[in-house]
XYZ file of C-alpha atoms in Angstrom:
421
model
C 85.452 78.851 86.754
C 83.050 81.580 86.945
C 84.906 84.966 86.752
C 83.387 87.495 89.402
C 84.542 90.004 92.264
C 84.127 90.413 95.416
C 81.600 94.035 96.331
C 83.774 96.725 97.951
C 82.541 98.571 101.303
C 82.235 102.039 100.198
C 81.843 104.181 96.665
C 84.365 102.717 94.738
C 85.889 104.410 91.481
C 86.488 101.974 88.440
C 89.506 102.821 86.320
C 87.733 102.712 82.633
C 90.094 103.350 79.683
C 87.269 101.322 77.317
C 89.865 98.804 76.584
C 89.021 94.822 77.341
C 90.000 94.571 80.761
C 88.624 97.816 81.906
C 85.385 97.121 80.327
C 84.971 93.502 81.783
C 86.135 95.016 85.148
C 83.458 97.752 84.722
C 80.581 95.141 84.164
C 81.763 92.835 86.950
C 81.801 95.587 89.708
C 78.388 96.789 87.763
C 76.795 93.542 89.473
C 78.127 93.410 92.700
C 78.763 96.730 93.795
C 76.302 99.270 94.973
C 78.289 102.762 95.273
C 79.956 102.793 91.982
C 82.020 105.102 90.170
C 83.744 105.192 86.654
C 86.539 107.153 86.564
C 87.735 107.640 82.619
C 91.417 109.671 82.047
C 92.238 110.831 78.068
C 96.186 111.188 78.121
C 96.462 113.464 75.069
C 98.637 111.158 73.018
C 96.827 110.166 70.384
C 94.795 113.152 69.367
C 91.319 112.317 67.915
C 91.403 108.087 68.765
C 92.052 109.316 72.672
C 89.297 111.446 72.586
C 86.904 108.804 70.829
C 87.776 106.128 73.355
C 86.573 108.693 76.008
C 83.244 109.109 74.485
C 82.914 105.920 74.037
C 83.490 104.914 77.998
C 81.552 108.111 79.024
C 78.087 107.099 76.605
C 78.508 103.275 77.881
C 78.346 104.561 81.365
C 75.619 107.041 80.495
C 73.869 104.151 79.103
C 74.425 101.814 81.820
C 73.183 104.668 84.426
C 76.564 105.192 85.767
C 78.427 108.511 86.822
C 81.651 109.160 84.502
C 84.269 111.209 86.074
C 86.382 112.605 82.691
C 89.985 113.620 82.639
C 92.780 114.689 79.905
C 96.149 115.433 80.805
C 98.247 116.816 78.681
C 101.345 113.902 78.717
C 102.986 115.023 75.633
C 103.621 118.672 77.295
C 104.066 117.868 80.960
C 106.456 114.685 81.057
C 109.569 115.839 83.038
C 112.918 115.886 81.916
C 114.649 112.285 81.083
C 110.917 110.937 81.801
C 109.534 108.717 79.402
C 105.529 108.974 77.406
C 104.617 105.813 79.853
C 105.954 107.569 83.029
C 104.682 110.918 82.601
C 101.425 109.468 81.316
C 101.699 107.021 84.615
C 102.367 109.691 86.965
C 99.715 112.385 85.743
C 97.269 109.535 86.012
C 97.950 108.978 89.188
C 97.747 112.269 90.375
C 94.294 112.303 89.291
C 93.842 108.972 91.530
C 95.526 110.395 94.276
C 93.119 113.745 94.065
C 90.028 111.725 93.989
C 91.163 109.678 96.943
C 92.125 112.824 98.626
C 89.079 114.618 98.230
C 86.966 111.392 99.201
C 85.129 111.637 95.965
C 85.951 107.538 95.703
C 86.736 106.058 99.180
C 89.241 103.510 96.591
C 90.265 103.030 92.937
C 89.873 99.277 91.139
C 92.598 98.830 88.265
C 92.109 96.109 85.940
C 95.368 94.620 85.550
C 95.408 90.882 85.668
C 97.695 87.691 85.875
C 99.401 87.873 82.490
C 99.774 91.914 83.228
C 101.598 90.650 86.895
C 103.943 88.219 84.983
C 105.057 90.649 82.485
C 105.926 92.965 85.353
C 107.979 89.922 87.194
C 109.158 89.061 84.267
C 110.691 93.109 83.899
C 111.909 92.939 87.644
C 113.305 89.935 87.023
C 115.757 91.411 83.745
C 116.456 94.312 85.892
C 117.956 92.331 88.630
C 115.222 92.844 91.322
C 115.189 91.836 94.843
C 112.225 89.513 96.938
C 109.859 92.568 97.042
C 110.190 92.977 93.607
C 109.616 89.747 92.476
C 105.758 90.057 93.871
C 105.041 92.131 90.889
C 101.989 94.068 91.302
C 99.990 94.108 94.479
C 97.045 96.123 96.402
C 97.646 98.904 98.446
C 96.081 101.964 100.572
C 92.912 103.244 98.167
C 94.244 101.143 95.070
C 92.431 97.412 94.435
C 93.056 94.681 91.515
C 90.543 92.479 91.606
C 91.346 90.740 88.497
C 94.709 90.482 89.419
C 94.979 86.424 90.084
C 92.675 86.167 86.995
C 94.484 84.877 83.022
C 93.863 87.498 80.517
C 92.391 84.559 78.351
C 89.508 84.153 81.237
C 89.077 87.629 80.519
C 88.568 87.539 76.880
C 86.341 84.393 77.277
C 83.690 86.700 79.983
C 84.267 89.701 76.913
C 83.278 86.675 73.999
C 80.262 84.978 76.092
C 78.905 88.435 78.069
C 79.397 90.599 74.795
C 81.014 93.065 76.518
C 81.615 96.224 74.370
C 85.391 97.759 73.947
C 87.619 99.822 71.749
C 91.454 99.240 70.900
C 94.227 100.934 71.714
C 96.878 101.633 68.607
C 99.306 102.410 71.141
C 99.262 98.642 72.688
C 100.196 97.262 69.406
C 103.187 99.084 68.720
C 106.578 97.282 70.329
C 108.258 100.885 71.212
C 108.349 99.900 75.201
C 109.852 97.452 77.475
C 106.386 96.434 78.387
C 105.013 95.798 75.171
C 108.078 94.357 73.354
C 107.752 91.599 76.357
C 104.198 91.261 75.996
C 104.107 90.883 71.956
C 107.698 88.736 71.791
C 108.305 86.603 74.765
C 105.139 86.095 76.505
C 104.185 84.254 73.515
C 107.151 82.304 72.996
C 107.762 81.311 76.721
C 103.627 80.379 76.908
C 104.034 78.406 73.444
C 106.708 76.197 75.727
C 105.636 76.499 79.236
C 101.020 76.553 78.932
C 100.844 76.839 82.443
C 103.705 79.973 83.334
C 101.258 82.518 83.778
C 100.181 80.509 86.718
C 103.272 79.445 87.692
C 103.976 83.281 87.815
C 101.023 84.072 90.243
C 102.256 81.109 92.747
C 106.103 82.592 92.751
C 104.412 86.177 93.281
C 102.389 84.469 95.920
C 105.409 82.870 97.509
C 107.592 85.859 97.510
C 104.877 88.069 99.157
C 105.001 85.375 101.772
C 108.696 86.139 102.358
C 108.067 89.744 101.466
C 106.321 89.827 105.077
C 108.042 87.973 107.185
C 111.442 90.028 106.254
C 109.405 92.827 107.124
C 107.873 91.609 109.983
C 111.282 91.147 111.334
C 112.717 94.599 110.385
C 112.963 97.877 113.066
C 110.148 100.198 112.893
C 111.039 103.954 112.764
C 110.420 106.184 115.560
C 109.135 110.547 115.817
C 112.295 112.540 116.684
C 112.072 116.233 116.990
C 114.267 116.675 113.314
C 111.979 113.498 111.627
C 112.456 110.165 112.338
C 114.908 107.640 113.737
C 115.707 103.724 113.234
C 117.267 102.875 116.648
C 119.921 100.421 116.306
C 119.680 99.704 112.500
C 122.906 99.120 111.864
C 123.216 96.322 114.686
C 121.169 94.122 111.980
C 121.687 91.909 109.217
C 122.393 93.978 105.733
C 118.620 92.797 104.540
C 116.562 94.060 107.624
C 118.398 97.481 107.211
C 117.027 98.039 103.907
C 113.766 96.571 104.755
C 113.609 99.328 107.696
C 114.000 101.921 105.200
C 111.279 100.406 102.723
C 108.864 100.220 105.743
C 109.647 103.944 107.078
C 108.550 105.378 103.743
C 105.788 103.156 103.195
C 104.645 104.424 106.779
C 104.780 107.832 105.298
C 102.837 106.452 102.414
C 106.324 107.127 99.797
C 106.214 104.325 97.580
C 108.148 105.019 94.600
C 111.503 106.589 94.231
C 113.433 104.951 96.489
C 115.660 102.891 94.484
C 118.605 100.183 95.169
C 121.365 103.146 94.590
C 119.527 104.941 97.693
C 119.387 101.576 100.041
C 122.916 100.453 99.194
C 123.731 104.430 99.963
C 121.989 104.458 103.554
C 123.270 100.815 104.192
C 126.692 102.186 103.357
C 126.603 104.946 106.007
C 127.605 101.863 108.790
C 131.322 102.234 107.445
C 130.949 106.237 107.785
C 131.433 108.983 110.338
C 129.272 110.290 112.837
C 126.971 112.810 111.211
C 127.662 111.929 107.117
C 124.446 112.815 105.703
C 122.882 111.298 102.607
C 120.356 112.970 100.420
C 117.161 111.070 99.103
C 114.409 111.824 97.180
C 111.585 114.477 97.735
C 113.589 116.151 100.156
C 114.553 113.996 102.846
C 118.008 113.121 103.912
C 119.458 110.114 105.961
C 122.021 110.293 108.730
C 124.235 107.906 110.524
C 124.147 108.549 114.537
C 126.343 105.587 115.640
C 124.174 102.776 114.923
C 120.715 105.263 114.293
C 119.825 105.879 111.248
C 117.973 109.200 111.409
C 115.926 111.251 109.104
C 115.017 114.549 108.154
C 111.993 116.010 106.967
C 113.702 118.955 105.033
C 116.493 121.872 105.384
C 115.941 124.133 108.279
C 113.588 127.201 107.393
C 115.701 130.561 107.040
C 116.313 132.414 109.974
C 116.745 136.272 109.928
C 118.751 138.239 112.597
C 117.219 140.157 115.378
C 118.399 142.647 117.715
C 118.286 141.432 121.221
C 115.612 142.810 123.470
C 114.253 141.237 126.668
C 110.574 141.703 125.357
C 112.033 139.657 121.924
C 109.712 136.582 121.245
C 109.706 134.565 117.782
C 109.240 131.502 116.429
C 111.402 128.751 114.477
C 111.578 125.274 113.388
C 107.945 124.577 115.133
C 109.587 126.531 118.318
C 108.736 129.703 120.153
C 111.454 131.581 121.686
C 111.258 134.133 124.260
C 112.983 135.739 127.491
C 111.795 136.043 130.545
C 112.860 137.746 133.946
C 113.390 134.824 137.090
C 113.932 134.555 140.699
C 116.229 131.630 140.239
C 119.273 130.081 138.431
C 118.176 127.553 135.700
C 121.404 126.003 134.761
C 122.160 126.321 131.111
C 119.358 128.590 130.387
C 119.996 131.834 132.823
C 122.059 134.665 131.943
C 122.885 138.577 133.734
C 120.602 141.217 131.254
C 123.098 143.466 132.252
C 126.123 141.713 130.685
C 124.848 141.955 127.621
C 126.599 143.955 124.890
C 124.389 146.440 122.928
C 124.211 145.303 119.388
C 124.119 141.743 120.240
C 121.897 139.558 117.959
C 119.888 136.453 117.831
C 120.662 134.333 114.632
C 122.172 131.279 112.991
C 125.089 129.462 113.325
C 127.941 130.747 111.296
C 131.790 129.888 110.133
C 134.365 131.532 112.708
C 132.291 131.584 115.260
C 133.552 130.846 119.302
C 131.470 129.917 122.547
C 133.503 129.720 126.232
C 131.190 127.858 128.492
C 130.726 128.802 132.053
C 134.198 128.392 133.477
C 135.891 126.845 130.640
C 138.088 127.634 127.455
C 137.327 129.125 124.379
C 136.577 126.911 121.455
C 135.551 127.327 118.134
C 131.475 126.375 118.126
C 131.662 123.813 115.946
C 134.255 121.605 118.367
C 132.124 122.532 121.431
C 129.262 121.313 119.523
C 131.066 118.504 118.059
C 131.467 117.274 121.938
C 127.871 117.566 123.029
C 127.228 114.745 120.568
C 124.834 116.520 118.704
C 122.989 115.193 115.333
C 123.887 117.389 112.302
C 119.855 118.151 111.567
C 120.088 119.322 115.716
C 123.006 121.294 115.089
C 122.420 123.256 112.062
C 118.936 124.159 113.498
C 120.698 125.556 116.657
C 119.650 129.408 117.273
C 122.604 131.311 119.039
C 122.685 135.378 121.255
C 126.015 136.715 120.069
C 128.506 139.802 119.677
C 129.776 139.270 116.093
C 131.492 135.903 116.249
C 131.634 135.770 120.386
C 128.786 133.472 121.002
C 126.554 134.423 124.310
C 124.333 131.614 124.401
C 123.492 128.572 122.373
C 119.915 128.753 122.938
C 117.878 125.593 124.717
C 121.422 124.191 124.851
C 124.068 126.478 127.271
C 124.929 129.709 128.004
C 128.250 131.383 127.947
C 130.791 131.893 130.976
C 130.839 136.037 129.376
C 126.915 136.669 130.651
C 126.724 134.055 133.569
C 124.776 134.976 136.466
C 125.777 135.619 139.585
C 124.047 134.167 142.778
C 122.305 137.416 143.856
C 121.024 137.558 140.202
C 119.624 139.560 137.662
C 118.362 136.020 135.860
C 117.127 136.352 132.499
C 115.566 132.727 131.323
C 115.764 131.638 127.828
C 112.102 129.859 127.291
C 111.803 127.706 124.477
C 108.244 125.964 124.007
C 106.905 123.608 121.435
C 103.932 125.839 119.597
C-alpha cells in the first residue's frame, strides 16, 4: 500500500519534533500540500540533545524551503504541582498549538501519531477502566489532524528505509520511566509476538466504538443559554448514560475537552438523589446545579458588588445588567415603589445573613424563605441585588418590592429599570 495523505484546505502547521514519524509526516504533507507550515517546540528537558534536535528540524526545513516556527518551553520549571514531566511538557505544548490556532498563523495543526501510538493509548484506557468514548483512543478534532493515524508504525519505518527520510532519536523514548513507554517497550511487543495482526485489530475496535461513541451522543440532550450559563432541560428524566453524555457534549460545545473526569460525571449524575439547589463544583470554574430534573450551569461566582447610597439619579451596572430608577405615571406591579417612603440611609447591595423582606400585604419572612418560595435557582439568587434599611429589605430588585414603600394609587411611582447592556 502506498503510504500518502490527503492535502488540507488552508496553511496547515506540521508538528516536527525531527523524530521518525514527524519527519515522514513532514515529507508526506511536503508533496501534497501547498500552504505549509512546520511548527518545531524544544521542551527544555534534555539540555544540549533538545536543542540539537531543533536545529536539526529547523536546517531540514531551511533546506527543504520551508518556514520553521521555533519554540522552548521551559517544562522542567513550569509543570504544576502533582503534574507529571509528560503533562506539563503536554500542556505547554499545547498552549503553543492553541496560540497559533488562535492567532490564525496555521488555520490547523497535523500530529503524527499513528496506529501502534492509538493502540497503546486503548490499551492505557483500557487498564484504567475507561468507558466507550475512551476506548476510541485518539481521534481528530477542531484545528488538530492525524493523518497517519490508521497507518502501522512499521509502514512508517518502511516510507523512512525506501524514501531516506532523515531523523534524530530521542533518549527520552528509550527510557521505561512512563506508563506510555513501559507499554510500548514491554507489552506491545509481547502481545504483537502472539497476536501479528492486534494493531489492526485495535484500529477496527477504535473504529467500532466511535460508531457507538455517536450514536450515544446523538441521542443525548443538548444544553441550552440561560441568563446564569447554561441548562440541560430534563436530564435527569434519562437513562444514567445519556446524562453523562449531555455533560461531555456541553463542554465539548464550549470547546473544554480535558478535565472532566468520571469523579465529576458520577458527581453531576449523583445530584438526581439531591435537593433542589445542591451545587457541585467542576473544573475551571464552573459549577453544576440540580433544578428538579435541570441540570444547570454556571459560568463563574457572581462579580463583587459594593454598596451604594440610594439616590433616584443612581444608575450602575452588574452581572451584564444596568440598573437604574426612573420617575412613572403608572403602577408596574413588582417594580414601583413611593420615593417618599424611603428611609434616608437606605442602600443598594447584596444579599446578606439576617436579612427580612414583607411583600406587599403579607408577613414578614426572613429573605432567604421568601426566596426559597419563588423557586429561584441558587446562581439567580445569590446574584439578586436588594434597596434596604439595614436588614429590612425594600425591594428585591427585577424581582418584588416591599409592602413598607408600596405605592399608592394617586402615586409618586418610582420604577426600578433593569436592562440587559
Amino acid at each position: 500500500m502506498k503510504l500518502s495523505v490527503e492535502p488540507f484546505k488552508g496553511k496547515l502547521g506540521v508538528a516536527v519534533s525531527g523524530g521518525m514519524d514527524s519527519m515522514v509526516l513532514f515529507d508526506l504533507c511536503r508533496k501534497v500540500q501547498k500552504r505549509l507550515v512546520v511548527i518545531n517546540i524544544e521542551h527544555g528537558i534534555r539540555g544540549e540533545e533538545s536543542l540539537s534536535d531543533s536545529d536539526f528540524v529547523e536546517s531540514y526545513c531551511r533546506l527543504c524551503g520551508v518556514e520553521c516556527l521555533r519554540f522552548s518551553v521551559d517544562t522542567l520549571h513550569q509543570s504544576q504541582p502533582g503534574e507529571s514531566v509528560e503533562l506539563a511538557a503536554r500542556r505547554l505544548r499545547y498552549e503553543v498549538f492553541n496560540r497559533l490556532l488562535k492567532e490564525k498563523t496555521v488555520d490547523a495543526i497535523a500530529l503524527a501519531h499513528h496506529a501502534d501510538d492509538n493502540a497503546e493509548t486503548i490499551l492505557m484506557r483500557i487498564f484504567r477502566g475507561t468507558g466507550v468514548h475512551g476506548l476510541i483512543g485518539m481521534s481528530d478534532r477542531k484545528g488538530f489532524i492525524r493523518p497517519l493515524l490508521g497507518v502501522p508504525h512499521k509502514e512508517i519505518e518502511a516510507y523512512a528505509e525506501k524514501n531516506r527520510i532523515p531523523y534524530v532519536t530521542d533518549s527520552t523514548n528509550l527510557v521505561d520511566d512512563c506508563t506510555r513507554n513501559y507499554i510500548r517497550h514491554e507489552i506491545m511487543p509481547k502481545i504483537i509476538a502472539m497476536y501479528p495482526g492486534v494493531i489492526e485489530a485495535f484500529a477496527r475496535l477504535s473504529e467500532n466504538a466511535k460508531e457507538a461513541d455517536e450514536y450515544i451522543l446523538s441521542c443525548a440532550p443538548g444544553a441550552q443559554k440561560t441568563t446564569y450559563g447554561y441548562k440541560i432541560k430534563d436530564c435527569f428524566r434519562y437513562p444514567e448514560i445519556l446524562q453523562k453524555y449531555s455533560v461531555k457534549k456541553f463542554f465539548e460545545k464550549i470547546k473544554i475537552y480535558q478535565d472532566i473526569e468520571k469523579k465529576h460525571l458520577d458527581a453531576l449524575v449523583a445530584l438526581k438523589a439531591k435537593p433542589n439547589n445542591t451545587v457541585v463544583g467542576l473544573p475551571f470554574g464552573f459549577r453544576a446545579l440540580k433544578m428538579n430534573d435541570d441540570l444547570c450551569f454556571s459560568l463563574k461566582e457572581p462579580e463583587i458588588f459594593l454598596s451604594r447610597a440610594f439616590s433616584e439619579d443612581l444608575v450602575f451596572s452588574y452581572e451584564g445588567d444596568r440598573f437604574s430608577f426612573v420617575r412613572g405615571t403608572e403602577m408596574k406591579r413588582g417594580f414601583t415603589l413611593d420615593p417618599t417612603k424611603i428611609p434616608a440611609g437606605a442602600v443598594v447591595r447584596a444579599r446578606k445573613d439576617g436579612d427580612t423582606f414583607r411583600r406587599v400585604n403579607g408577613k414578614n419572612k426572613l429573605l432567604g424563605d421568601f426566596l426559597n418560595g419563588k423557586k429561584l435557582k441558587a446562581f439567580e439568587k445569590e446574584k439578586l441585588l436588594v434597596l434596604a434599611d439595614g436588614n429590612t429589605v425594600l425591594a428585591i430588585l427585577g424581582v418584588e418590592t416591599a409592602d413598607a414603600v408600596k405605592a399608592e394609587p394617586e402615586g409618586p411611582f418610582l420604577h426600578i429599570v433593569k436592562e440587559k447592556e
